[in-house]
Amino acid sequence: MRTFTAHAGLTLPALGFGTYRLNGTEGVAAIERAIDGGWTLLDSAFNYENEGAVGRAVRNSGRRDELIITSKLPGRHHARDEAIATIEESLFRTGLDVLDLYLIHWPNPGVDKYVEAWGALIEARDRGLVKAIGVCNFEPEHLDRLQAETGELPQVNQIELHPYFPQAELLAYGAEHGIITEAWTPLGRGYDLLEHPVLTEVAAAHDATTAQVALAWSIALGALPLPKAASPERQAENLAAADLELTDDEVARISALGRPDGRTYDQDPTRYEEF
Ligand SMILES: NC(=O)C1=CN([C@@H]2O[C@H](COP(=O)(O)OP(=O)(O)OC[C@H]3O[C@@H](n4cnc5c(N)ncnc54)[C@H](OP(=O)(O)O)[C@@H]3O)[C@@H](O)[C@H]2O)C=CC1
Ligand SMILES: O=C(O)C(=O)[C@@H](O)[C@H](O)C(=O)CO
């Protein structure tokens, strides 16, 4: 399987498993199925209220060492002391000794504490609470500030990215600076994207599904997709997208579906804030 490597050596598989809305006992079962099916990169967040479910599934799997567990710092805890306590709480909730990747969930530029939060993540990494650190939803201006004020760039930037919103500028920034771009909502949350005629045509040409085409397109662009799926059938279907190779022309036709207002919801991180 293709891998992505960041500037400080973090290496991730071609795609990862989204866990938003996989909660409770059913969530544990779905995440265990994903691990059994071969997913190794799991994406969670303090705000998903499922770090406990993720941790339970990881411990049940008996395969902790093969897995890369991600969580995220919420916007309400960007102040240094709160950020450190929140990361420690993520560890308590998962029941794990260390998290593999920890991200700032949203920059919340109106609050203007994301540089302080980044300093806390650096400290947590240096203390061994987490192995690697990154951000989500950061625009070039936010990343430039981290570099200027702390001298360190994230290894990962997790952003909304799918055929309706291809994020060419941020992908180029990531490639130039050795930041792995992860794609959230890579299936457009399962809405109309998966019925678009271009995806349907490309899928037919490869005897694949439109979900697989959307994921293979993301990987071809250099963005690591994080699809969420509850059933083992869809989990297996999505993982198999790692083996699907699209032609340059197919990639270009899918990228052409992008539009400035292509975000699934109104969540432009320069204005939208989440706590
Ligand atoms: N950092 C951030 O700010 C954000 C991060 N994320 C992360 O990204 C992950 C993925 O994003 P998410 O918003 O969940 O949306 P996705 O684009 O992954 O879509 C998930 C939806 O697609 C359906 N689906 C999954 N596989 C298939 C398939 N093969 N065919 C048809 N439908 C399918 C799922 O249904 P079902 O589950 O019923 O199978 C679900 O309804 C999240 O789980 C989270 O980890 C998401 C949003 C923001
Ligand atoms: O899923 C996430 O990581 C989020 O940040 C969510 O808030 C997501 O953006 C959403 O579903 C908002 O309605």
Short mmCIF file of N, CA and C in Angstrom, two decimals, residues 67-199:
data_model
loop_
_atom_site.label_atom_id
_atom_site.label_comp_id
_atom_site.label_asym_id
_atom_site.label_seq_id
_atom_site.Cartn_x
_atom_site.Cartn_y
_atom_site.Cartn_z
N LEU A 67 -1.18 -0.11 15.25
CA LEU A 67 -2.19 0.92 14.98
C LEU A 67 -1.67 2.33 15.23
N ILE A 68 -2.23 3.27 14.50
CA ILE A 68 -1.87 4.68 14.64
C ILE A 68 -3.14 5.40 15.07
N ILE A 69 -3.16 5.81 16.34
CA ILE A 69 -4.38 6.39 16.92
C ILE A 69 -4.25 7.91 16.99
N THR A 70 -5.23 8.58 16.38
CA THR A 70 -5.24 10.05 16.31
C THR A 70 -6.34 10.60 17.19
N SER A 71 -6.06 11.70 17.91
CA SER A 71 -7.15 12.46 18.52
C SER A 71 -6.87 13.95 18.33
N LYS A 72 -7.82 14.78 18.82
CA LYS A 72 -7.74 16.21 18.50
C LYS A 72 -8.14 17.08 19.69
N LEU A 73 -7.46 18.23 19.76
CA LEU A 73 -7.69 19.20 20.84
C LEU A 73 -8.84 20.14 20.46
N PRO A 74 -9.89 20.23 21.29
CA PRO A 74 -11.00 21.13 20.96
C PRO A 74 -10.65 22.61 21.14
N GLY A 75 -11.42 23.46 20.45
CA GLY A 75 -11.15 24.90 20.45
C GLY A 75 -11.27 25.55 21.81
N ARG A 76 -12.08 24.97 22.71
CA ARG A 76 -12.25 25.60 24.02
C ARG A 76 -11.07 25.38 24.95
N HIS A 77 -10.10 24.55 24.54
CA HIS A 77 -8.96 24.24 25.41
C HIS A 77 -7.61 24.62 24.78
N HIS A 78 -7.56 25.74 24.08
CA HIS A 78 -6.30 26.14 23.44
C HIS A 78 -5.28 26.72 24.43
N ALA A 79 -5.73 27.22 25.58
CA ALA A 79 -4.77 27.77 26.55
C ALA A 79 -3.83 26.65 27.02
N ARG A 80 -2.58 26.96 27.24
CA ARG A 80 -1.54 25.94 27.49
C ARG A 80 -1.92 24.92 28.57
N ASP A 81 -2.30 25.38 29.75
CA ASP A 81 -2.57 24.45 30.85
C ASP A 81 -3.76 23.55 30.51
N GLU A 82 -4.80 24.15 29.90
CA GLU A 82 -5.99 23.36 29.55
C GLU A 82 -5.65 22.36 28.44
N ALA A 83 -4.80 22.78 27.51
CA ALA A 83 -4.44 21.87 26.40
C ALA A 83 -3.71 20.64 26.95
N ILE A 84 -2.76 20.87 27.85
CA ILE A 84 -2.00 19.73 28.42
C ILE A 84 -2.96 18.81 29.19
N ALA A 85 -3.85 19.40 29.99
CA ALA A 85 -4.79 18.57 30.75
C ALA A 85 -5.74 17.81 29.82
N THR A 86 -6.10 18.41 28.70
CA THR A 86 -7.00 17.75 27.74
C THR A 86 -6.29 16.57 27.07
N ILE A 87 -5.04 16.76 26.72
CA ILE A 87 -4.29 15.65 26.10
C ILE A 87 -4.16 14.51 27.12
N GLU A 88 -3.87 14.87 28.37
CA GLU A 88 -3.80 13.82 29.41
C GLU A 88 -5.16 13.12 29.55
N GLU A 89 -6.24 13.91 29.48
CA GLU A 89 -7.58 13.32 29.58
C GLU A 89 -7.85 12.39 28.39
N SER A 90 -7.37 12.76 27.19
CA SER A 90 -7.52 11.87 26.03
C SER A 90 -6.85 10.53 26.30
N LEU A 91 -5.67 10.58 26.95
CA LEU A 91 -4.98 9.33 27.28
C LEU A 91 -5.81 8.52 28.28
N PHE A 92 -6.35 9.20 29.31
CA PHE A 92 -7.15 8.48 30.31
C PHE A 92 -8.37 7.85 29.62
N ARG A 93 -9.02 8.62 28.73
CA ARG A 93 -10.24 8.12 28.10
C ARG A 93 -9.95 6.92 27.19
N THR A 94 -8.85 6.98 26.44
CA THR A 94 -8.53 5.85 25.56
C THR A 94 -7.98 4.67 26.35
N GLY A 95 -7.40 4.97 27.50
CA GLY A 95 -6.75 3.89 28.26
C GLY A 95 -5.42 3.49 27.64
N LEU A 96 -4.86 4.37 26.81
CA LEU A 96 -3.57 4.08 26.16
C LEU A 96 -2.48 4.91 26.83
N ASP A 97 -1.23 4.42 26.74
CA ASP A 97 -0.11 5.13 27.38
C ASP A 97 0.35 6.32 26.55
N VAL A 98 0.12 6.22 25.24
CA VAL A 98 0.58 7.28 24.34
C VAL A 98 -0.35 7.30 23.13
N LEU A 99 -0.58 8.49 22.60
CA LEU A 99 -1.33 8.59 21.34
C LEU A 99 -0.32 8.83 20.22
N ASP A 100 -0.61 8.29 19.06
CA ASP A 100 0.36 8.35 17.96
C ASP A 100 0.37 9.70 17.26
N LEU A 101 -0.79 10.34 17.23
CA LEU A 101 -0.90 11.61 16.50
C LEU A 101 -1.94 12.46 17.21
N TYR A 102 -1.61 13.72 17.51
CA TYR A 102 -2.56 14.62 18.17
C TYR A 102 -2.62 15.92 17.37
N LEU A 103 -3.83 16.37 17.07
CA LEU A 103 -4.04 17.51 16.18
C LEU A 103 -4.82 18.61 16.88
N ILE A 104 -4.54 19.87 16.53
CA ILE A 104 -5.44 20.97 16.91
C ILE A 104 -6.66 20.86 15.99
N HIS A 105 -7.87 20.83 16.55
CA HIS A 105 -9.05 20.50 15.74
C HIS A 105 -9.45 21.64 14.79
N TRP A 106 -9.48 22.87 15.30
CA TRP A 106 -9.81 24.04 14.47
C TRP A 106 -8.93 25.20 14.92
N PRO A 107 -8.51 26.10 14.01
CA PRO A 107 -7.65 27.21 14.45
C PRO A 107 -8.39 28.25 15.29
N ASN A 108 -9.68 28.42 15.08
CA ASN A 108 -10.46 29.43 15.82
C ASN A 108 -9.71 30.77 15.84
N PRO A 109 -9.47 31.37 14.67
CA PRO A 109 -8.64 32.58 14.62
C PRO A 109 -9.22 33.75 15.41
N GLY A 110 -10.54 33.77 15.62
CA GLY A 110 -11.14 34.85 16.40
C GLY A 110 -10.67 34.82 17.85
N VAL A 111 -10.41 33.64 18.36
CA VAL A 111 -9.92 33.47 19.74
C VAL A 111 -8.42 33.76 19.79
N ASP A 112 -7.74 33.40 18.69
CA ASP A 112 -6.32 33.69 18.51
C ASP A 112 -5.43 33.06 19.58
N LYS A 113 -5.70 31.79 19.88
CA LYS A 113 -4.81 31.08 20.82
C LYS A 113 -4.20 29.84 20.17
N TYR A 114 -4.29 29.73 18.84
CA TYR A 114 -3.82 28.48 18.24
C TYR A 114 -2.30 28.34 18.30
N VAL A 115 -1.57 29.48 18.37
CA VAL A 115 -0.10 29.37 18.50
C VAL A 115 0.24 28.84 19.90
N GLU A 116 -0.49 29.32 20.91
CA GLU A 116 -0.29 28.82 22.28
C GLU A 116 -0.62 27.32 22.34
N ALA A 117 -1.71 26.94 21.68
CA ALA A 117 -2.09 25.51 21.64
C ALA A 117 -1.00 24.69 20.96
N TRP A 118 -0.42 25.24 19.89
CA TRP A 118 0.65 24.52 19.19
C TRP A 118 1.85 24.34 20.11
N GLY A 119 2.17 25.36 20.90
CA GLY A 119 3.26 25.23 21.87
C GLY A 119 2.97 24.11 22.87
N ALA A 120 1.71 23.99 23.27
CA ALA A 120 1.33 22.92 24.21
C ALA A 120 1.48 21.54 23.56
N LEU A 121 1.13 21.44 22.28
CA LEU A 121 1.29 20.15 21.59
C LEU A 121 2.77 19.79 21.46
N ILE A 122 3.60 20.80 21.19
CA ILE A 122 5.06 20.54 21.11
C ILE A 122 5.54 20.01 22.47
N GLU A 123 5.08 20.67 23.54
CA GLU A 123 5.48 20.25 24.89
C GLU A 123 5.00 18.82 25.17
N ALA A 124 3.75 18.52 24.80
CA ALA A 124 3.20 17.17 25.04
C ALA A 124 4.00 16.12 24.26
N ARG A 125 4.37 16.46 23.03
CA ARG A 125 5.18 15.53 22.23
C ARG A 125 6.55 15.33 22.89
N ASP A 126 7.17 16.44 23.34
CA ASP A 126 8.50 16.34 23.96
C ASP A 126 8.45 15.58 25.28
N ARG A 127 7.30 15.63 25.97
CA ARG A 127 7.14 14.87 27.22
C ARG A 127 6.74 13.42 26.98
N GLY A 128 6.47 13.04 25.71
CA GLY A 128 6.14 11.65 25.39
C GLY A 128 4.67 11.28 25.55
N LEU A 129 3.80 12.30 25.71
CA LEU A 129 2.36 11.98 25.81
C LEU A 129 1.81 11.57 24.45
N VAL A 130 2.36 12.17 23.40
CA VAL A 130 1.95 11.86 22.02
C VAL A 130 3.21 11.74 21.18
N LYS A 131 3.10 10.94 20.10
CA LYS A 131 4.32 10.72 19.30
C LYS A 131 4.51 11.77 18.21
N ALA A 132 3.42 12.20 17.60
CA ALA A 132 3.54 13.16 16.50
C ALA A 132 2.39 14.16 16.62
N ILE A 133 2.60 15.35 16.07
CA ILE A 133 1.60 16.41 16.24
C ILE A 133 1.28 17.08 14.90
N GLY A 134 0.06 17.61 14.85
CA GLY A 134 -0.36 18.29 13.63
C GLY A 134 -1.57 19.16 13.91
N VAL A 135 -2.24 19.54 12.85
CA VAL A 135 -3.38 20.46 12.96
C VAL A 135 -4.48 20.00 11.99
N CYS A 136 -5.63 20.63 12.13
CA CYS A 136 -6.73 20.45 11.18
C CYS A 136 -7.22 21.84 10.77
N ASN A 137 -7.67 21.94 9.58
CA ASN A 137 -8.38 23.14 9.13
C ASN A 137 -7.53 24.39 9.19
N PHE A 138 -6.20 24.23 9.05
CA PHE A 138 -5.31 25.39 9.04
C PHE A 138 -5.11 25.86 7.60
N GLU A 139 -5.22 27.16 7.40
CA GLU A 139 -4.96 27.80 6.10
C GLU A 139 -3.48 28.20 6.06
N PRO A 140 -2.94 28.51 4.87
CA PRO A 140 -1.52 28.89 4.80
C PRO A 140 -1.13 29.98 5.80
N GLU A 141 -2.03 30.96 6.00
CA GLU A 141 -1.67 32.06 6.93
C GLU A 141 -1.48 31.53 8.36
N HIS A 142 -2.28 30.54 8.75
CA HIS A 142 -2.14 29.97 10.10
C HIS A 142 -0.84 29.15 10.20
N LEU A 143 -0.55 28.41 9.15
CA LEU A 143 0.67 27.58 9.15
C LEU A 143 1.92 28.46 9.16
N ASP A 144 1.87 29.53 8.36
CA ASP A 144 3.03 30.45 8.33
C ASP A 144 3.29 31.02 9.73
N ARG A 145 2.24 31.30 10.46
CA ARG A 145 2.41 31.86 11.81
C ARG A 145 3.04 30.83 12.75
N LEU A 146 2.63 29.56 12.65
CA LEU A 146 3.26 28.54 13.50
C LEU A 146 4.75 28.49 13.22
N GLN A 147 5.10 28.51 11.94
CA GLN A 147 6.52 28.45 11.56
C GLN A 147 7.27 29.66 12.11
N ALA A 148 6.67 30.85 11.93
CA ALA A 148 7.37 32.09 12.33
C ALA A 148 7.50 32.18 13.85
N GLU A 149 6.49 31.74 14.59
CA GLU A 149 6.49 32.00 16.05
C GLU A 149 7.00 30.82 16.88
N THR A 150 7.03 29.60 16.30
CA THR A 150 7.53 28.46 17.08
C THR A 150 8.68 27.74 16.37
N GLY A 151 8.88 28.04 15.09
CA GLY A 151 9.96 27.38 14.35
C GLY A 151 9.63 25.95 13.96
N GLU A 152 8.38 25.53 14.17
CA GLU A 152 8.04 24.14 13.85
C GLU A 152 6.70 24.08 13.12
N LEU A 153 6.70 23.35 12.02
CA LEU A 153 5.46 23.14 11.27
C LEU A 153 4.84 21.79 11.65
N PRO A 154 3.52 21.65 11.53
CA PRO A 154 2.87 20.37 11.80
C PRO A 154 3.31 19.30 10.79
N GLN A 155 3.18 18.04 11.20
CA GLN A 155 3.45 16.94 10.26
C GLN A 155 2.19 16.60 9.46
N VAL A 156 1.03 17.00 9.97
CA VAL A 156 -0.25 16.68 9.32
C VAL A 156 -1.14 17.92 9.34
N ASN A 157 -1.83 18.17 8.24
CA ASN A 157 -2.93 19.14 8.24
C ASN A 157 -4.15 18.40 7.68
N GLN A 158 -5.16 18.22 8.53
CA GLN A 158 -6.37 17.48 8.13
C GLN A 158 -7.44 18.50 7.72
N ILE A 159 -7.86 18.44 6.45
CA ILE A 159 -8.75 19.48 5.91
C ILE A 159 -9.91 18.87 5.15
N GLU A 160 -10.97 19.64 4.98
CA GLU A 160 -12.07 19.17 4.12
C GLU A 160 -11.54 19.07 2.70
N LEU A 161 -11.69 17.90 2.09
CA LEU A 161 -11.18 17.70 0.72
C LEU A 161 -11.94 16.56 0.07
N HIS A 162 -12.59 16.86 -1.03
CA HIS A 162 -13.34 15.87 -1.81
C HIS A 162 -13.52 16.46 -3.21
N PRO A 163 -14.08 15.73 -4.16
CA PRO A 163 -14.14 16.24 -5.53
C PRO A 163 -14.83 17.59 -5.67
N TYR A 164 -15.78 17.93 -4.82
CA TYR A 164 -16.41 19.25 -4.92
C TYR A 164 -15.53 20.34 -4.31
N PHE A 165 -14.46 19.94 -3.58
CA PHE A 165 -13.61 20.92 -2.90
C PHE A 165 -12.17 20.41 -2.85
N PRO A 166 -11.46 20.48 -3.99
CA PRO A 166 -10.15 19.80 -4.10
C PRO A 166 -8.98 20.48 -3.39
N GLN A 167 -9.09 21.70 -2.94
CA GLN A 167 -8.07 22.31 -2.07
C GLN A 167 -6.67 22.33 -2.69
N ALA A 168 -6.59 22.79 -3.95
CA ALA A 168 -5.29 22.77 -4.65
C ALA A 168 -4.22 23.58 -3.90
N GLU A 169 -4.60 24.74 -3.36
CA GLU A 169 -3.59 25.60 -2.73
C GLU A 169 -2.99 24.93 -1.48
N LEU A 170 -3.86 24.37 -0.64
CA LEU A 170 -3.35 23.74 0.59
C LEU A 170 -2.57 22.46 0.29
N LEU A 171 -2.98 21.74 -0.76
CA LEU A 171 -2.22 20.54 -1.15
C LEU A 171 -0.81 20.94 -1.59
N ALA A 172 -0.72 22.02 -2.35
CA ALA A 172 0.60 22.48 -2.82
C ALA A 172 1.45 22.94 -1.63
N TYR A 173 0.82 23.63 -0.67
CA TYR A 173 1.55 24.09 0.53
C TYR A 173 2.09 22.87 1.29
N GLY A 174 1.24 21.85 1.46
CA GLY A 174 1.66 20.65 2.18
C GLY A 174 2.82 19.96 1.47
N ALA A 175 2.71 19.83 0.15
CA ALA A 175 3.78 19.15 -0.61
C ALA A 175 5.08 19.92 -0.48
N GLU A 176 5.00 21.23 -0.51
CA GLU A 176 6.22 22.05 -0.46
C GLU A 176 6.89 21.97 0.92
N HIS A 177 6.09 21.83 1.99
CA HIS A 177 6.64 21.89 3.34
C HIS A 177 6.71 20.53 4.05
N GLY A 178 6.43 19.45 3.34
CA GLY A 178 6.50 18.13 3.97
C GLY A 178 5.41 17.89 4.99
N ILE A 179 4.25 18.49 4.77
CA ILE A 179 3.09 18.28 5.66
C ILE A 179 2.15 17.29 4.96
N ILE A 180 1.79 16.21 5.65
CA ILE A 180 0.83 15.27 5.07
C ILE A 180 -0.55 15.91 5.12
N THR A 181 -1.22 15.98 3.97
CA THR A 181 -2.59 16.47 3.94
C THR A 181 -3.53 15.28 4.10
N GLU A 182 -4.34 15.32 5.17
CA GLU A 182 -5.40 14.31 5.33
C GLU A 182 -6.72 14.93 4.88
N ALA A 183 -7.56 14.11 4.23
CA ALA A 183 -8.82 14.60 3.68
C ALA A 183 -9.99 14.16 4.54
N TRP A 184 -10.65 15.15 5.18
CA TRP A 184 -11.87 14.77 5.91
C TRP A 184 -13.10 14.91 5.02
N THR A 185 -14.12 14.14 5.34
CA THR A 185 -15.33 14.06 4.51
C THR A 185 -14.98 13.72 3.06
N PRO A 186 -14.13 12.70 2.85
CA PRO A 186 -13.67 12.40 1.49
C PRO A 186 -14.77 11.84 0.59
N LEU A 187 -15.88 11.38 1.21
CA LEU A 187 -17.02 10.87 0.43
C LEU A 187 -18.14 11.90 0.37
N GLY A 188 -17.81 13.14 0.75
CA GLY A 188 -18.86 14.17 0.77
C GLY A 188 -19.97 13.81 1.73
N ARG A 189 -19.63 13.12 2.80
CA ARG A 189 -20.57 12.66 3.84
C ARG A 189 -21.63 11.72 3.29
N GLY A 190 -21.37 11.12 2.11
CA GLY A 190 -22.33 10.16 1.55
C GLY A 190 -23.53 10.82 0.91
N TYR A 191 -23.45 12.14 0.63
CA TYR A 191 -24.57 12.82 -0.02
C TYR A 191 -24.49 12.58 -1.54
N ASP A 192 -24.93 13.57 -2.33
CA ASP A 192 -25.09 13.37 -3.77
C ASP A 192 -23.78 13.14 -4.53
N LEU A 193 -22.63 13.49 -3.96
CA LEU A 193 -21.35 13.32 -4.66
C LEU A 193 -21.22 11.92 -5.25
N LEU A 194 -21.62 10.91 -4.47
CA LEU A 194 -21.40 9.52 -4.90
C LEU A 194 -22.31 9.11 -6.05
N GLU A 195 -23.23 10.01 -6.45
CA GLU A 195 -24.07 9.71 -7.63
C GLU A 195 -23.71 10.59 -8.81
N HIS A 196 -22.63 11.36 -8.70
CA HIS A 196 -22.29 12.26 -9.80
C HIS A 196 -21.93 11.43 -11.05
N PRO A 197 -22.42 11.85 -12.25
CA PRO A 197 -22.18 11.07 -13.47
C PRO A 197 -20.70 10.87 -13.80
N VAL A 198 -19.84 11.84 -13.48
CA VAL A 198 -18.41 11.64 -13.78
C VAL A 198 -17.85 10.50 -12.92
N LEU A 199 -18.20 10.50 -11.63
CA LEU A 199 -17.73 9.40 -10.77
C LEU A 199 -18.33 8.07 -11.22
#
